[in-house]
Amino acid sequence: MASTNPVAEAPNIWAVAQAQFDHAAEKLDLDDGMRRVLRVPQRELTVNFPVTLDSGTVQVFTGYRVQHNVSRGPAKGGIRYHQDVTLDEVRALAMWMTWKCACVNIPYGGGKGGVIVDPKKLSLREVEGLTRRFTTEISPLIGPDRDIPAPDVNTNAQTMAWIMDTYSMHHGYTIAGVVTGKPISVGGSLGRNEATARGAVFTLMQWARVTGSALKGARVAIQGFGNAGSIAASLLAAEGSTIVAVSDSQGGIHRAKGLDPAKVGAWKREHGTVVGYPGSDEVTNQEILEVDCEILVPAALENQITQSNAPKVRARVVAEAANGPTTPEADAILHDRGVYVIPDILCNAGGVTVSYFEWVQDMQSFFWTEDRINESLKGIMDRAFESVHVMSTRHEVDMRTAAYMVAVARVAEATTLRGLYP
Ligand code: NAD
């Protein structure tokens, strides 16, 4: 018989997110009432809104804003523009934001938004019109004290500037703290651009500490040479690691003696890809995951390490700069093979952490130096790693399960302490 519960019928990504939660809840022995509260989003808004295209035609777009949980603070999470956005995807991403913020212990809940659109098919003016109207439609939910969006797939600092401006126009004065990931000139933060990679490198330093390894001399392969991947390459090279392979959507390059990330970056800017970099051999995006190295950094897409290639991963540690790069089946294989995984909700949380700093700076209209930002980021990432490591050791579970347990326990505690209203 068909279920009448829309959540029970949810397709894959949302079902995966709920299954991950169920696993952590089981390990924590969470009571049934708390499980029922935390495994569904608190609020979901669907909006259908018109935009006048350059041709004069009126097109109606569908978008969502979901707040999974706000027990620990305002909802926080990006807005993506993509033709494949679904409500279930936004639900899953919102739930993951709750756990990510709780895992690094910043005072936010989890939210996410999306519009079903391929923005590459729109002009810049049309994207601006869509952004401003979408902002208006979701403005009952967003605000610096209630829900703070940020960039995600196909949205960027310019999109955030438009959202901030639209929201501010409604109120008649500038409210910079309504979004993060803004350009520096309108309340953005120093260090935000590098934050995800820097945070990931801080977690790798902690991995080195607890396993008696070293970043100096370690060989590194990085899938994805965008914001997270290319900056991670530079930061790791500065620590004395050897970057033996990097890749982008067009393919990868390998050089056992090491690649200079700055020179590879310059080559990519000139040629649009890392492929063809002088003195390197070509590798595919699958082969890069199996390169002989100590550190593997997936920094591109989800579902890259699967049950078919997990047995061939040669790295000793996988640092998940990307969201969801490892499937649950691959996770089990890596664990059995003794490969250390620094899970995404910990490894790439540097981005949301410096977003938090941006919001704090906006609210105080007092801007920090880059040194203060990087120092504060290190403190938060180091403490988060330690809590997950301790949980992992105490309960004899892998780091991903431990990260979920740390996060879910914090959200459950806040929910219990606040009590059930009314
Ligand atoms: P980006 O768009 O700057 O870079 C993505 C890179 O991946 C590009 O080099 C692209 O060419 C490459 N790529 C695309 N398809 C590929 C494929 N099939 N194989 C190999 N490489 C491919 O994006 P980003 O901001 O660096 O994000 C990368 C990952 O990190 C995403 O999973 C994202 O969710 C995650 N992440 C980013 C941030 C952040 O602050 N930027 C924060 C948290 C998580």
XYZ file of C-alpha atoms and ligand atoms in Angstrom:
466
model
C 0.000 0.000 0.000
C 1.293 3.460 -0.872
C 2.450 5.459 2.115
C 0.625 8.675 2.919
C 3.807 10.101 4.393
C 5.594 12.193 1.745
C 8.866 11.862 3.620
C 8.707 8.043 3.531
C 8.298 8.183 -0.272
C 11.237 10.521 -0.722
C 13.753 9.642 -3.428
C 17.353 8.810 -2.912
C 19.372 11.779 -1.610
C 16.845 12.645 1.069
C 16.479 8.976 1.994
C 20.289 8.787 2.328
C 20.361 11.858 4.589
C 17.647 10.353 6.776
C 19.414 6.977 6.883
C 22.645 8.687 8.025
C 20.685 10.447 10.755
C 18.994 7.182 11.800
C 22.410 5.510 12.092
C 23.754 8.258 14.389
C 20.504 8.312 16.396
C 20.793 4.561 16.921
C 24.403 4.845 18.115
C 23.407 7.656 20.490
C 20.359 5.712 21.684
C 18.242 8.799 21.031
C 14.644 8.542 22.213
C 11.933 7.986 19.595
C 10.279 11.384 20.049
C 13.578 13.203 19.403
C 14.183 11.043 16.321
C 10.755 12.000 14.955
C 11.532 15.706 15.479
C 15.030 15.709 13.962
C 14.481 13.502 10.907
C 12.164 16.001 9.163
C 12.621 19.673 8.246
C 10.930 22.225 10.454
C 9.813 24.548 7.643
C 9.496 24.225 3.871
C 8.476 27.029 1.563
C 7.717 26.466 -2.136
C 7.362 29.552 -4.320
C 6.250 29.921 -7.953
C 7.215 33.338 -9.197
C 7.219 35.289 -12.472
C 10.226 36.841 -14.190
C 10.066 38.964 -17.349
C 12.665 37.668 -19.795
C 14.606 39.945 -22.165
C 12.235 38.873 -24.964
C 9.290 40.300 -23.000
C 7.917 36.810 -22.270
C 6.860 36.122 -18.685
C 8.292 32.866 -17.315
C 7.271 31.276 -14.011
C 10.048 29.633 -11.953
C 9.777 27.341 -8.924
C 12.042 27.717 -5.914
C 12.359 26.448 -2.368
C 13.702 27.495 1.009
C 13.864 24.798 3.659
C 14.841 25.204 7.309
C 15.685 21.855 8.794
C 16.311 22.938 12.368
C 16.832 26.234 14.199
C 17.277 25.001 17.787
C 20.899 26.229 18.001
C 20.470 29.492 16.095
C 19.285 30.930 12.787
C 19.174 28.639 9.759
C 22.297 28.799 7.566
C 22.800 27.416 4.094
C 23.319 28.189 0.442
C 21.014 28.859 -2.476
C 21.603 26.895 -5.662
C 20.373 27.539 -9.173
C 20.151 24.297 -11.150
C 17.724 22.644 -13.525
C 17.723 19.456 -11.401
C 16.861 21.097 -8.053
C 14.112 19.211 -6.204
C 12.448 19.773 -2.861
C 13.970 16.510 -1.619
C 17.464 17.619 -2.589
C 16.966 20.909 -0.733
C 15.666 18.999 2.306
C 18.758 16.781 2.367
C 21.136 19.723 1.955
C 19.334 21.643 4.724
C 19.657 18.689 7.097
C 23.381 18.334 6.300
C 23.849 22.035 7.112
C 22.307 21.467 10.556
C 24.851 18.718 11.229
C 27.793 20.645 9.726
C 27.148 23.743 11.868
C 26.646 21.601 14.970
C 29.745 19.512 14.205
C 31.998 22.595 14.325
C 29.859 24.087 17.096
C 28.870 27.384 15.483
C 25.521 28.806 16.633
C 23.445 28.051 13.560
C 20.771 25.654 12.454
C 20.544 24.275 8.936
C 18.785 25.616 5.867
C 19.065 25.492 2.105
C 17.371 26.998 -0.923
C 17.166 26.393 -4.616
C 15.525 27.481 -7.834
C 14.801 25.117 -10.735
C 16.649 26.955 -13.492
C 19.659 26.609 -15.746
C 21.137 30.072 -15.229
C 23.556 29.585 -18.151
C 20.509 29.936 -20.416
C 19.607 33.348 -18.939
C 21.188 36.761 -19.449
C 22.815 38.498 -16.479
C 19.822 40.873 -16.276
C 17.421 37.917 -16.232
C 19.418 36.208 -13.448
C 19.325 39.453 -11.475
C 15.547 39.730 -11.974
C 15.079 36.100 -10.920
C 17.285 36.612 -7.848
C 15.469 39.764 -6.727
C 11.995 38.240 -7.125
C 13.038 34.946 -5.471
C 14.457 36.977 -2.559
C 11.143 38.804 -2.254
C 9.206 35.516 -2.283
C 11.323 33.912 0.471
C 11.652 37.090 2.535
C 9.058 35.874 5.085
C 11.692 33.288 6.089
C 15.103 34.929 5.659
C 16.770 37.605 7.781
C 19.965 38.074 9.794
C 18.291 36.709 12.931
C 16.324 33.912 11.302
C 17.869 32.439 8.143
C 21.062 33.514 6.368
C 21.628 32.260 2.799
C 25.034 31.964 1.074
C 26.317 30.962 -2.378
C 26.025 27.388 -3.633
C 26.059 25.771 -7.087
C 25.733 28.490 -9.786
C 25.356 31.364 -7.331
C 28.205 33.632 -6.260
C 29.208 36.851 -4.491
C 27.266 38.938 -7.052
C 24.094 36.920 -6.368
C 24.560 37.578 -2.650
C 24.981 41.318 -3.288
C 21.623 41.345 -5.162
C 19.886 39.408 -2.363
C 21.324 41.784 0.255
C 20.258 44.812 -1.779
C 16.712 43.513 -2.388
C 16.194 42.627 1.267
C 17.642 46.005 2.322
C 15.337 47.869 -0.124
C 12.301 46.197 1.490
C 13.405 47.507 4.873
C 14.667 50.911 3.743
C 18.204 50.532 5.106
C 21.259 48.341 4.563
C 21.113 44.929 6.253
C 24.425 43.287 5.328
C 24.006 40.284 7.662
C 21.118 38.745 5.708
C 23.536 36.777 3.497
C 27.197 35.724 3.609
C 29.681 35.184 0.809
C 29.260 38.806 -0.267
C 31.894 40.880 -2.052
C 34.282 42.511 0.459
C 33.067 45.997 -0.534
C 29.514 45.297 0.687
C 30.291 43.533 3.964
C 32.072 40.353 2.869
C 34.895 38.894 4.970
C 38.601 38.607 4.371
C 39.635 34.959 4.255
C 36.240 33.653 3.073
C 37.572 32.715 -0.357
C 40.303 30.524 1.126
C 38.299 29.300 4.128
C 37.117 25.901 2.876
C 40.597 24.829 1.754
C 42.269 26.308 4.834
C 39.834 24.488 7.126
C 40.463 21.215 5.277
C 44.227 21.655 5.709
C 43.753 22.315 9.450
C 41.897 18.970 9.708
C 44.747 17.264 7.831
C 47.218 18.730 10.341
C 45.128 17.160 13.085
C 45.051 13.834 11.224
C 48.846 13.998 11.058
C 48.987 14.680 14.795
C 46.727 11.811 15.890
C 48.213 9.251 13.507
C 51.847 10.253 13.895
C 52.061 11.233 10.217
C 53.456 14.373 8.616
C 52.233 16.759 5.927
C 55.829 17.588 5.078
C 56.918 15.172 2.386
C 53.438 13.635 1.986
C 52.296 13.061 -1.612
C 48.895 14.566 -2.419
C 46.341 13.971 -5.196
C 43.487 16.456 -5.595
C 40.380 15.884 -7.698
C 38.921 19.280 -8.677
C 41.056 22.381 -9.155
C 38.466 25.035 -8.334
C 38.064 27.161 -5.227
C 38.528 24.356 -2.681
C 40.977 22.165 -4.638
C 43.400 24.743 -6.029
C 43.741 26.636 -2.742
C 44.194 23.352 -0.842
C 47.015 22.523 -3.289
C 48.807 25.810 -2.540
C 48.343 25.538 1.222
C 49.552 21.917 1.303
C 52.554 22.758 -0.871
C 53.372 25.514 1.629
C 53.351 22.835 4.362
C 55.987 20.893 2.437
C 53.683 18.312 0.805
C 54.292 17.235 -2.790
C 51.279 17.720 -5.072
C 51.591 14.750 -7.428
C 48.243 15.007 -9.269
C 45.387 17.467 -9.814
C 42.352 17.474 -12.107
C 39.396 19.472 -13.356
C 36.280 18.608 -15.356
C 38.367 18.073 -18.498
C 40.839 15.596 -16.993
C 43.869 15.336 -14.739
C 47.647 15.636 -14.689
C 50.266 13.650 -12.820
C 53.922 14.341 -12.034
C 55.632 12.111 -9.466
C 58.265 14.774 -8.721
C 55.540 17.288 -7.882
C 53.531 20.098 -9.474
C 53.809 23.790 -8.618
C 50.180 24.809 -7.802
C 50.766 28.469 -8.726
C 52.167 27.542 -12.146
C 49.378 25.000 -12.745
C 46.858 27.723 -11.792
C 48.416 30.122 -14.292
C 48.295 27.403 -16.974
C 44.603 26.753 -16.203
C 43.768 30.460 -16.423
C 45.431 30.632 -19.817
C 44.168 27.320 -21.289
C 40.921 26.784 -19.380
C 42.126 23.439 -17.987
C 45.043 21.872 -16.110
C 45.364 19.288 -18.909
C 48.445 19.710 -21.089
C 50.568 21.261 -18.326
C 54.189 20.878 -19.462
C 56.142 17.983 -17.968
C 53.046 16.149 -16.688
C 51.338 12.901 -17.711
C 47.599 12.822 -18.297
C 45.335 10.899 -15.909
C 41.569 10.537 -15.973
C 39.316 11.730 -13.189
C 38.866 8.116 -12.097
C 42.609 7.349 -12.213
C 43.423 10.338 -10.033
C 41.559 8.683 -7.154
C 43.856 5.658 -7.455
C 47.176 7.530 -7.738
C 49.996 6.424 -5.432
C 49.911 9.037 -2.647
C 49.409 9.505 1.094
C 46.669 12.180 0.950
C 43.660 12.182 -1.394
C 41.505 15.321 -1.517
C 38.240 14.960 -3.440
C 37.298 18.592 -4.152
C 34.878 18.330 -7.072
C 31.606 16.429 -7.064
C 29.571 13.980 -5.022
C 29.670 10.161 -5.493
C 33.256 9.929 -6.813
C 34.619 7.225 -4.501
C 32.348 4.229 -5.009
C 32.375 0.524 -4.229
C 34.149 -0.115 -7.531
C 37.157 2.166 -6.967
C 37.344 2.238 -3.138
C 39.396 -1.013 -3.105
C 41.946 0.744 -5.347
C 42.389 3.941 -3.314
C 46.053 3.967 -2.258
C 45.978 7.063 -0.032
C 46.185 6.698 3.743
C 43.761 9.559 4.306
C 40.835 10.959 2.327
C 40.062 14.601 3.170
C 36.548 15.352 1.882
C 36.721 18.965 0.723
C 33.746 18.213 -1.546
C 30.289 17.460 -0.192
C 29.333 13.774 -0.390
C 32.253 12.494 -2.532
C 32.157 9.015 -0.931
C 29.184 6.661 -1.245
C 28.076 4.725 1.876
C 29.290 1.446 0.267
C 32.721 2.953 -0.443
C 32.858 4.301 3.094
C 32.585 0.781 4.516
C 35.311 -0.493 2.164
C 37.714 2.341 3.072
C 37.050 1.743 6.760
C 37.787 -1.989 6.427
C 40.997 -1.203 4.544
C 42.150 1.160 7.284
C 41.928 4.316 5.137
C 41.268 7.305 7.383
C 38.367 9.478 6.139
C 37.943 13.068 7.335
C 34.204 13.431 6.646
C 32.760 16.350 4.682
C 30.719 17.848 7.539
C 34.009 18.308 9.397
C 36.590 18.653 6.611
C 34.900 21.370 4.524
C 33.225 23.243 7.405
C 35.833 26.025 7.189
C 33.636 27.701 4.585
C 30.559 28.015 6.776
C 32.764 28.915 9.745
C 34.182 31.995 8.021
C 30.641 32.755 6.788
C 29.767 32.842 10.482
C 32.644 35.290 11.050
C 31.318 37.415 8.153
C 27.884 37.549 9.774
C 29.369 38.443 13.194
C 31.416 41.239 11.566
C 28.338 42.545 9.684
C 26.213 42.546 12.847
C 28.915 44.507 14.714
C 29.989 46.653 11.747
C 33.499 45.882 12.891
C 35.801 44.067 10.516
C 38.622 41.748 11.519
C 42.113 41.340 10.100
C 42.810 38.266 8.000
C 45.192 36.998 10.700
C 42.441 37.105 13.307
C 40.078 35.279 10.957
C 42.558 32.504 10.174
C 43.507 32.121 13.839
C 39.856 31.900 14.911
C 39.172 29.408 12.113
C 42.047 27.226 13.325
C 40.675 27.251 16.870
C 37.230 26.136 15.713
C 38.500 23.445 13.303
C 40.977 22.034 15.856
C 38.334 21.816 18.580
C 35.845 20.216 16.164
C 38.405 17.635 15.040
C 39.199 16.811 18.657
C 35.535 16.254 19.610
C 35.009 13.967 16.608
C 38.266 12.096 17.261
C 37.347 11.558 20.919
C 33.843 10.357 19.944
C 35.373 8.007 17.373
C 37.813 6.533 19.894
C 35.335 6.283 22.748
C 32.628 4.544 20.694
C 34.995 2.695 18.333
C 33.273 4.123 15.260
C 34.676 5.663 12.066
C 35.140 9.431 11.834
C 31.977 9.993 9.743
C 29.744 8.208 12.245
C 31.536 10.067 15.037
C 31.004 13.461 13.322
C 27.287 12.725 12.968
C 27.110 11.601 16.596
C 28.787 14.818 17.811
C 26.446 16.929 15.675
C 23.188 15.094 16.393
C 23.949 14.996 20.137
C 24.446 18.789 20.185
C 21.208 19.477 18.326
C 19.306 16.967 20.473
C 20.668 18.571 23.657
C 19.600 22.052 22.527
C 16.162 20.734 21.598
C 15.743 19.009 24.969
C 16.924 22.032 26.965
C 14.566 24.372 25.130
C 11.671 21.977 25.682
C 8.576 21.472 23.584
C 6.520 24.597 22.906
C 3.735 25.126 23.923
P 34.415 25.132 -8.017
O 33.328 25.221 -9.022
O 35.250 26.310 -7.716
O 35.444 23.961 -8.439
C 35.025 22.684 -8.823
C 36.171 22.016 -9.557
O 35.793 20.678 -9.865
C 36.515 22.685 -10.886
O 37.922 22.650 -11.057
C 35.867 21.755 -11.914
O 36.528 21.784 -13.178
C 36.058 20.430 -11.228
N 35.183 19.403 -11.733
C 33.901 19.502 -12.179
N 33.483 18.319 -12.603
C 34.486 17.455 -12.389
C 34.656 16.071 -12.614
N 33.696 15.343 -13.174
N 35.808 15.525 -12.238
C 36.806 16.263 -11.688
N 36.713 17.554 -11.484
C 35.573 18.138 -11.832
O 33.721 24.541 -6.714
P 34.238 24.580 -5.205
O 33.633 25.735 -4.525
O 35.702 24.355 -5.163
O 33.497 23.284 -4.633
C 34.027 21.978 -4.795
C 33.367 21.066 -3.805
O 33.604 21.571 -2.496
C 31.852 20.940 -3.932
O 31.472 19.628 -3.563
C 31.343 21.907 -2.917
O 30.041 21.580 -2.458
C 32.365 21.719 -1.827
N 32.403 22.835 -0.879
C 32.818 24.062 -1.279
C 32.807 25.111 -0.356
C 33.295 26.466 -0.725
O 33.303 27.337 0.156
N 33.722 26.711 -1.948
C 32.374 24.875 0.958
C 31.974 23.613 1.344
C 31.994 22.593 0.398
